[in-house]
mmCIF file of C-alpha atoms and ligand atoms in Angstrom:
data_model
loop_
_atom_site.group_PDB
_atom_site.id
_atom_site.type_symbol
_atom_site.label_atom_id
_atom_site.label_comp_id
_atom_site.label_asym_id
_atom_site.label_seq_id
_atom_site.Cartn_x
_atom_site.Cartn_y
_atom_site.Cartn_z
ATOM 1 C CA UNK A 11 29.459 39.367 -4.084
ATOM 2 C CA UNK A 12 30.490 38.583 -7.892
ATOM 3 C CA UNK A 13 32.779 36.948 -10.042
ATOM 4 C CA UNK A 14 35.454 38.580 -11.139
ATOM 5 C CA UNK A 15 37.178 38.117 -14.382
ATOM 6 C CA UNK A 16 40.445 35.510 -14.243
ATOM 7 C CA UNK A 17 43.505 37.302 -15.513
ATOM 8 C CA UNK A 18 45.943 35.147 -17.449
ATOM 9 C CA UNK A 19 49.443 34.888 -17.684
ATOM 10 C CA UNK A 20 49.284 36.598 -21.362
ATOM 11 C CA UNK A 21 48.394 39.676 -19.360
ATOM 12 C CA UNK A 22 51.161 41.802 -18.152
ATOM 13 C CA UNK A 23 49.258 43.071 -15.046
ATOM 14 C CA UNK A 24 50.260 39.378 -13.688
ATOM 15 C CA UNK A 25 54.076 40.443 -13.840
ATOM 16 C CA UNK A 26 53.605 42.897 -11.545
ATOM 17 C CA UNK A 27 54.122 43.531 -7.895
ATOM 18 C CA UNK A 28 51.331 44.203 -5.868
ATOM 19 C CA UNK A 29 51.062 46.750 -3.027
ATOM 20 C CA UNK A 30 50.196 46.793 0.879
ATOM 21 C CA UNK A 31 46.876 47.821 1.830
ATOM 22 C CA UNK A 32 47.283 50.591 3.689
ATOM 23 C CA UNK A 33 43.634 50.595 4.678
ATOM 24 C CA UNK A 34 40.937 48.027 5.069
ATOM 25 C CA UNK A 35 38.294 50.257 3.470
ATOM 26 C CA UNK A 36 34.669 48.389 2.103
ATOM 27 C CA UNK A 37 36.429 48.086 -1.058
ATOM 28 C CA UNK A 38 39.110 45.782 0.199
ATOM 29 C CA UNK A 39 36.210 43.692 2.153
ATOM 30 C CA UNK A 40 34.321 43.358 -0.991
ATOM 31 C CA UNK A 41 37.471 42.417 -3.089
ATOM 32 C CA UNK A 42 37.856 39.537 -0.481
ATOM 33 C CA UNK A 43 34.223 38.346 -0.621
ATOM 34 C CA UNK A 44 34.483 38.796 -4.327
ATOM 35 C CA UNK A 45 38.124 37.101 -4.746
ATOM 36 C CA UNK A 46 36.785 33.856 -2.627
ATOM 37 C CA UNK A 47 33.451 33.785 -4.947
ATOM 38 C CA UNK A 48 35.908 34.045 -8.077
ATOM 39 C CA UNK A 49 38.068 31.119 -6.411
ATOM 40 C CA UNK A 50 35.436 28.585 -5.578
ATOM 41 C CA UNK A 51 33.763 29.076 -8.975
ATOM 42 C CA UNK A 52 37.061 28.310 -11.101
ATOM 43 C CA UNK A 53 37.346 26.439 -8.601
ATOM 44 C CA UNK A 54 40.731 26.999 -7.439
ATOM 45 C CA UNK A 55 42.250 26.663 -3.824
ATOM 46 C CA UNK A 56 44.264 29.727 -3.621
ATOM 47 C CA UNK A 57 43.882 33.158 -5.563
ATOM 48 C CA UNK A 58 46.081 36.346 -5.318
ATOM 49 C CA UNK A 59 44.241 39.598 -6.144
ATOM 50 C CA UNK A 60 46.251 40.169 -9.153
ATOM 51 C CA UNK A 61 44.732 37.279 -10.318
ATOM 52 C CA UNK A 62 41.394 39.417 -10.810
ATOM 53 C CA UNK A 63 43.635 42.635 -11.822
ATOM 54 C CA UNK A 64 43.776 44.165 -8.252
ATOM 55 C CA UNK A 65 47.269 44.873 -7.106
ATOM 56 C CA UNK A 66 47.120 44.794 -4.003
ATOM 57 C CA UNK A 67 48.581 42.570 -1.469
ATOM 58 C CA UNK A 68 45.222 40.316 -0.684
ATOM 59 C CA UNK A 69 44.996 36.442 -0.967
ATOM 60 C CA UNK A 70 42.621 34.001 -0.548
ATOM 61 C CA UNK A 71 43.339 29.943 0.027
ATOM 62 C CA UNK A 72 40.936 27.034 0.848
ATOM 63 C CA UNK A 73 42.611 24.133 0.380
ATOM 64 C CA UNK A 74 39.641 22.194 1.658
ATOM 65 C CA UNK A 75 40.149 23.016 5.237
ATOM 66 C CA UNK A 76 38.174 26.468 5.244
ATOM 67 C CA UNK A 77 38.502 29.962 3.957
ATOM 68 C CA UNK A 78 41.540 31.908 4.663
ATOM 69 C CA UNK A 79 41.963 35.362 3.797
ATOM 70 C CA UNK A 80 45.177 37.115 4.218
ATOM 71 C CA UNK A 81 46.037 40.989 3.643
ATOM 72 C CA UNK A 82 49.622 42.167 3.512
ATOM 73 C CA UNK A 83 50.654 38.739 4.376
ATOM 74 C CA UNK A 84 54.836 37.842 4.876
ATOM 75 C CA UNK A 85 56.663 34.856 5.254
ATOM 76 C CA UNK A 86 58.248 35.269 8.715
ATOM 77 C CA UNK A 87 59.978 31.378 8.590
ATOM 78 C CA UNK A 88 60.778 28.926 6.729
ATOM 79 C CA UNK A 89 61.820 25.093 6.866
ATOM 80 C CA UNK A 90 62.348 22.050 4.559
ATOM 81 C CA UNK A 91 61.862 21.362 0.918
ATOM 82 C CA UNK A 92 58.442 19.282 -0.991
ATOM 83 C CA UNK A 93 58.093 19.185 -4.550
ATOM 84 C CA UNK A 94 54.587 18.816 -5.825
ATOM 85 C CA UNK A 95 52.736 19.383 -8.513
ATOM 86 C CA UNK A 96 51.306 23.156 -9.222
ATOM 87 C CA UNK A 97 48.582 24.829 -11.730
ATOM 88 C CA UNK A 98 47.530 27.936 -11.628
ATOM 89 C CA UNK A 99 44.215 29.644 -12.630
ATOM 90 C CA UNK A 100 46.130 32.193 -14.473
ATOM 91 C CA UNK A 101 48.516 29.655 -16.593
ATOM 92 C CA UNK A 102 45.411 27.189 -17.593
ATOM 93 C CA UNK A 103 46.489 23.712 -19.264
ATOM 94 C CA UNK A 104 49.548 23.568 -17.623
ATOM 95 C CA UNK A 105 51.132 21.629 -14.481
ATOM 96 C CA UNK A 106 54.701 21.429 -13.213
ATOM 97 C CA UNK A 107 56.655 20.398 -10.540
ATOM 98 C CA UNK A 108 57.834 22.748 -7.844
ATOM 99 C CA UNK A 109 60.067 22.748 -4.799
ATOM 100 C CA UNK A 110 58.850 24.772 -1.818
ATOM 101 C CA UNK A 111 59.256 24.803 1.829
ATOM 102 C CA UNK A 112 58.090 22.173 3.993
ATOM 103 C CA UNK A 113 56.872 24.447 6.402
ATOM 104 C CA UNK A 114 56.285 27.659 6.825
ATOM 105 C CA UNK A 115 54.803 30.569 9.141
ATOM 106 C CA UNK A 116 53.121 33.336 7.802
ATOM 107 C CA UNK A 117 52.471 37.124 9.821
ATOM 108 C CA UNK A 118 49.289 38.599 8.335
ATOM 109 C CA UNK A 119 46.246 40.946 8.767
ATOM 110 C CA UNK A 120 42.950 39.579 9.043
ATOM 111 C CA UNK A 121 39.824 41.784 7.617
ATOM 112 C CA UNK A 122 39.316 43.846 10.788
ATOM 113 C CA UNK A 123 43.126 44.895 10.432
ATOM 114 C CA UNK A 124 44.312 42.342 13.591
ATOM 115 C CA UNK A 125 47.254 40.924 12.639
ATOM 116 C CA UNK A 126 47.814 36.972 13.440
ATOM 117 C CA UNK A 127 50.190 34.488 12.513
ATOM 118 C CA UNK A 128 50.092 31.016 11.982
ATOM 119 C CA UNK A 129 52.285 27.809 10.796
ATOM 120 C CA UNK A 130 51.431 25.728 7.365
ATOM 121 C CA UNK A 131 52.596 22.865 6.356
ATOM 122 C CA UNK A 132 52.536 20.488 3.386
ATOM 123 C CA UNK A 133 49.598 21.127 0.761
ATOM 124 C CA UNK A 134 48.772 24.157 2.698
ATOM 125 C CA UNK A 135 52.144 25.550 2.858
ATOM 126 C CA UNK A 136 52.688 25.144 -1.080
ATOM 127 C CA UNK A 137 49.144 26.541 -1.304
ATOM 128 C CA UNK A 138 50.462 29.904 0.546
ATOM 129 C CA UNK A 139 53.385 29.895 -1.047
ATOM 130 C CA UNK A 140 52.211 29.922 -4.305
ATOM 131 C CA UNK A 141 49.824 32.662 -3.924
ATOM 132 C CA UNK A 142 52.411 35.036 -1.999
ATOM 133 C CA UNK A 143 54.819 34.415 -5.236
ATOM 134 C CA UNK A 144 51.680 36.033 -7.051
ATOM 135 C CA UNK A 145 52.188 39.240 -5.275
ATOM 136 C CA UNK A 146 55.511 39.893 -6.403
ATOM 137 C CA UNK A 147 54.445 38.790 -10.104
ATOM 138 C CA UNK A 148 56.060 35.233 -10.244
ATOM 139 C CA UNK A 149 54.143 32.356 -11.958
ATOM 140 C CA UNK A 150 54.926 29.035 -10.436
ATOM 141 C CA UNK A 151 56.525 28.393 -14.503
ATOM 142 C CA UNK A 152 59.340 30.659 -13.372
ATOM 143 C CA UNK A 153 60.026 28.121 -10.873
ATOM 144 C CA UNK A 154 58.541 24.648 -12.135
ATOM 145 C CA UNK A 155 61.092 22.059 -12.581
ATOM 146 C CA UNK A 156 59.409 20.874 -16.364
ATOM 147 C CA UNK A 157 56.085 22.302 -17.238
ATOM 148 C CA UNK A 158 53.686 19.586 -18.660
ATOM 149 C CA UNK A 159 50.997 20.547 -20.970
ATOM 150 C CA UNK A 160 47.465 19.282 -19.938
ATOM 151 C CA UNK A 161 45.792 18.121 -22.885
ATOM 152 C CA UNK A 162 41.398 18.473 -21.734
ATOM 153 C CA UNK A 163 40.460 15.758 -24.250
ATOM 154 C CA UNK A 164 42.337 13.246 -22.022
ATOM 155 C CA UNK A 165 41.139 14.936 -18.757
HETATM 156 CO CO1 CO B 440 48.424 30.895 -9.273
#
Protein backbone atom coordinates (compact mmCIF):
# COMPACT_ATOMS: atom_id res chain seq x y z
CA UNK A 1 0.00 0.00 0.00
CA UNK A 2 1.12 3.84 -0.48
CA UNK A 3 0.07 7.22 -0.56
CA UNK A 4 -0.82 8.59 -3.45
CA UNK A 5 -0.44 12.14 -4.44
CA UNK A 6 -3.84 14.48 -3.79
CA UNK A 7 -4.87 16.09 -7.03
CA UNK A 8 -6.32 19.58 -6.71
CA UNK A 9 -8.93 21.37 -8.24
CA UNK A 10 -6.18 23.58 -10.24
CA UNK A 11 -5.64 20.34 -12.10
CA UNK A 12 -7.74 19.69 -15.07
CA UNK A 13 -7.64 15.85 -14.71
CA UNK A 14 -10.36 16.68 -11.81
CA UNK A 15 -12.83 18.01 -14.61
CA UNK A 16 -12.97 14.96 -16.09
CA UNK A 17 -15.22 11.98 -16.27
CA UNK A 18 -14.03 8.87 -15.14
CA UNK A 19 -14.61 5.43 -16.71
CA UNK A 20 -16.15 1.89 -15.67
CA UNK A 21 -13.84 -0.72 -14.76
CA UNK A 22 -14.30 -3.17 -17.02
CA UNK A 23 -12.09 -5.53 -15.07
CA UNK A 24 -11.09 -5.97 -11.49
CA UNK A 25 -7.46 -6.71 -12.37
CA UNK A 26 -4.54 -6.41 -9.23
CA UNK A 27 -4.19 -2.98 -10.36
CA UNK A 28 -7.68 -1.91 -9.49
CA UNK A 29 -7.25 -3.89 -5.95
CA UNK A 30 -4.15 -2.03 -5.27
CA UNK A 31 -5.66 1.40 -6.36
CA UNK A 32 -8.36 0.63 -3.65
CA UNK A 33 -5.90 -0.34 -0.87
CA UNK A 34 -3.86 2.58 -2.01
CA UNK A 35 -6.94 5.17 -2.41
CA UNK A 36 -8.16 4.20 1.38
CA UNK A 37 -4.35 4.67 2.68
CA UNK A 38 -4.36 8.15 0.73
CA UNK A 39 -7.88 8.91 2.45
CA UNK A 40 -7.17 8.13 6.05
CA UNK A 41 -3.83 9.96 5.88
CA UNK A 42 -5.37 13.40 4.56
CA UNK A 43 -7.61 12.26 6.44
CA UNK A 44 -10.65 12.55 4.50
CA UNK A 45 -13.96 10.42 4.66
CA UNK A 46 -14.61 9.88 1.08
CA UNK A 47 -12.12 9.90 -1.99
CA UNK A 48 -12.90 9.35 -5.76
CA UNK A 49 -9.98 7.92 -7.78
CA UNK A 50 -9.62 10.98 -9.76
CA UNK A 51 -8.75 12.43 -6.74
CA UNK A 52 -5.24 10.53 -7.02
CA UNK A 53 -5.33 11.01 -11.04
CA UNK A 54 -6.96 7.57 -11.81
CA UNK A 55 -10.04 7.86 -13.94
CA UNK A 56 -11.70 5.32 -13.27
CA UNK A 57 -14.96 4.80 -11.66
CA UNK A 58 -13.58 3.64 -7.95
CA UNK A 59 -14.50 5.33 -4.58
CA UNK A 60 -13.72 4.96 -1.25
CA UNK A 61 -15.90 6.45 1.96
CA UNK A 62 -15.48 5.93 5.77
CA UNK A 63 -17.43 8.20 7.35
CA UNK A 64 -16.52 6.68 10.68
CA UNK A 65 -18.66 3.67 10.33
CA UNK A 66 -16.05 1.43 8.34
CA UNK A 67 -14.45 1.19 4.98
CA UNK A 68 -16.52 1.14 1.94
CA UNK A 69 -15.24 0.62 -1.36
CA UNK A 70 -17.35 0.95 -4.37
CA UNK A 71 -16.43 0.22 -8.20
CA UNK A 72 -18.70 1.39 -10.98
CA UNK A 73 -21.07 2.52 -8.41
CA UNK A 74 -24.82 4.27 -9.60
CA UNK A 75 -27.39 5.96 -7.88
CA UNK A 76 -30.41 3.68 -8.42
CA UNK A 77 -32.91 6.10 -5.96
CA UNK A 78 -33.26 8.93 -4.57
CA UNK A 79 -35.36 10.82 -1.78
CA UNK A 80 -35.44 14.14 0.18
CA UNK A 81 -33.24 17.15 0.39
CA UNK A 82 -30.23 18.07 3.52
CA UNK A 83 -27.99 20.83 3.18
CA UNK A 84 -24.73 20.50 5.00
CA UNK A 85 -21.62 21.65 4.96
CA UNK A 86 -18.91 20.08 2.31
CA UNK A 87 -14.89 20.26 1.79
CA UNK A 88 -13.15 18.47 -0.33
CA UNK A 89 -9.51 17.17 -0.34
CA UNK A 90 -9.10 18.45 -3.77
CA UNK A 91 -10.53 22.21 -3.12
CA UNK A 92 -8.41 22.68 0.34
CA UNK A 93 -9.40 25.90 2.51
CA UNK A 94 -12.70 25.95 1.41
CA UNK A 95 -16.30 24.87 2.82
CA UNK A 96 -19.79 25.46 1.46
CA UNK A 97 -23.12 24.56 1.84
CA UNK A 98 -24.78 21.94 -0.30
CA UNK A 99 -28.20 20.44 -0.88
CA UNK A 100 -28.30 16.69 -1.51
CA UNK A 101 -30.66 13.91 -1.12
CA UNK A 102 -31.85 12.72 2.06
CA UNK A 103 -31.55 9.33 1.12
CA UNK A 104 -30.31 7.44 -1.27
CA UNK A 105 -29.55 3.76 -2.65
CA UNK A 106 -26.63 3.00 -4.42
CA UNK A 107 -26.05 -0.44 -7.00
CA UNK A 108 -22.32 -1.21 -6.95
CA UNK A 109 -19.50 -3.81 -7.40
CA UNK A 110 -17.59 -4.90 -4.57
CA UNK A 111 -13.70 -5.98 -5.17
CA UNK A 112 -14.44 -9.59 -6.15
CA UNK A 113 -16.80 -8.09 -8.97
CA UNK A 114 -20.30 -9.10 -6.84
CA UNK A 115 -22.46 -6.50 -7.22
CA UNK A 116 -24.61 -5.30 -3.98
CA UNK A 117 -26.69 -2.53 -3.17
CA UNK A 118 -27.44 -0.74 -0.24
CA UNK A 119 -29.47 2.46 1.23
CA UNK A 120 -27.55 5.70 2.85
CA UNK A 121 -28.79 8.18 4.56
CA UNK A 122 -27.84 11.51 6.12
CA UNK A 123 -23.92 12.11 6.57
CA UNK A 124 -23.40 8.97 4.71
CA UNK A 125 -25.61 9.72 1.89
CA UNK A 126 -23.92 13.30 1.31
CA UNK A 127 -20.66 11.39 1.81
CA UNK A 128 -21.62 9.10 -1.40
CA UNK A 129 -22.94 11.65 -3.09
CA UNK A 130 -20.20 13.76 -3.09
CA UNK A 131 -17.71 11.32 -4.20
CA UNK A 132 -20.00 9.92 -7.17
CA UNK A 133 -20.20 13.82 -8.37
CA UNK A 134 -16.27 13.28 -8.52
CA UNK A 135 -16.62 10.77 -11.21
CA UNK A 136 -18.30 12.84 -13.59
CA UNK A 137 -15.75 15.82 -12.75
CA UNK A 138 -18.05 18.07 -10.52
CA UNK A 139 -16.55 19.79 -7.41
CA UNK A 140 -19.08 20.24 -4.69
CA UNK A 141 -18.20 24.47 -5.61
CA UNK A 142 -20.25 23.85 -8.74
CA UNK A 143 -23.00 23.15 -6.48
CA UNK A 144 -22.28 24.94 -2.99
CA UNK A 145 -24.80 27.44 -2.10
CA UNK A 146 -21.77 30.25 -0.90
CA UNK A 147 -18.29 28.95 -0.64
CA UNK A 148 -16.54 30.17 2.61
CA UNK A 149 -12.88 30.49 2.72
CA UNK A 150 -11.19 28.66 5.70
CA UNK A 151 -8.63 30.79 7.02
CA UNK A 152 -5.83 27.83 9.06
CA UNK A 153 -4.58 30.56 11.42
CA UNK A 154 -8.07 30.58 13.03
CA UNK A 155 -8.46 26.74 12.72
CO1 LIG B 1 -14.20 15.76 -2.91
Amino acid sequence: MAIRQLRTSEEEILRKKSKLVKEITPQVITLLEDMAETMYDAPGVGLAAVQVGVLKRVVVIDIGEGLIELINPEIIKEEGLQRTKEGCLSVPGMTGAVDRAEKLTVKALDRNGNEFSFDAEGYLAVAIGHEMDHLDGILFTDKCIAVEYIDDEDE
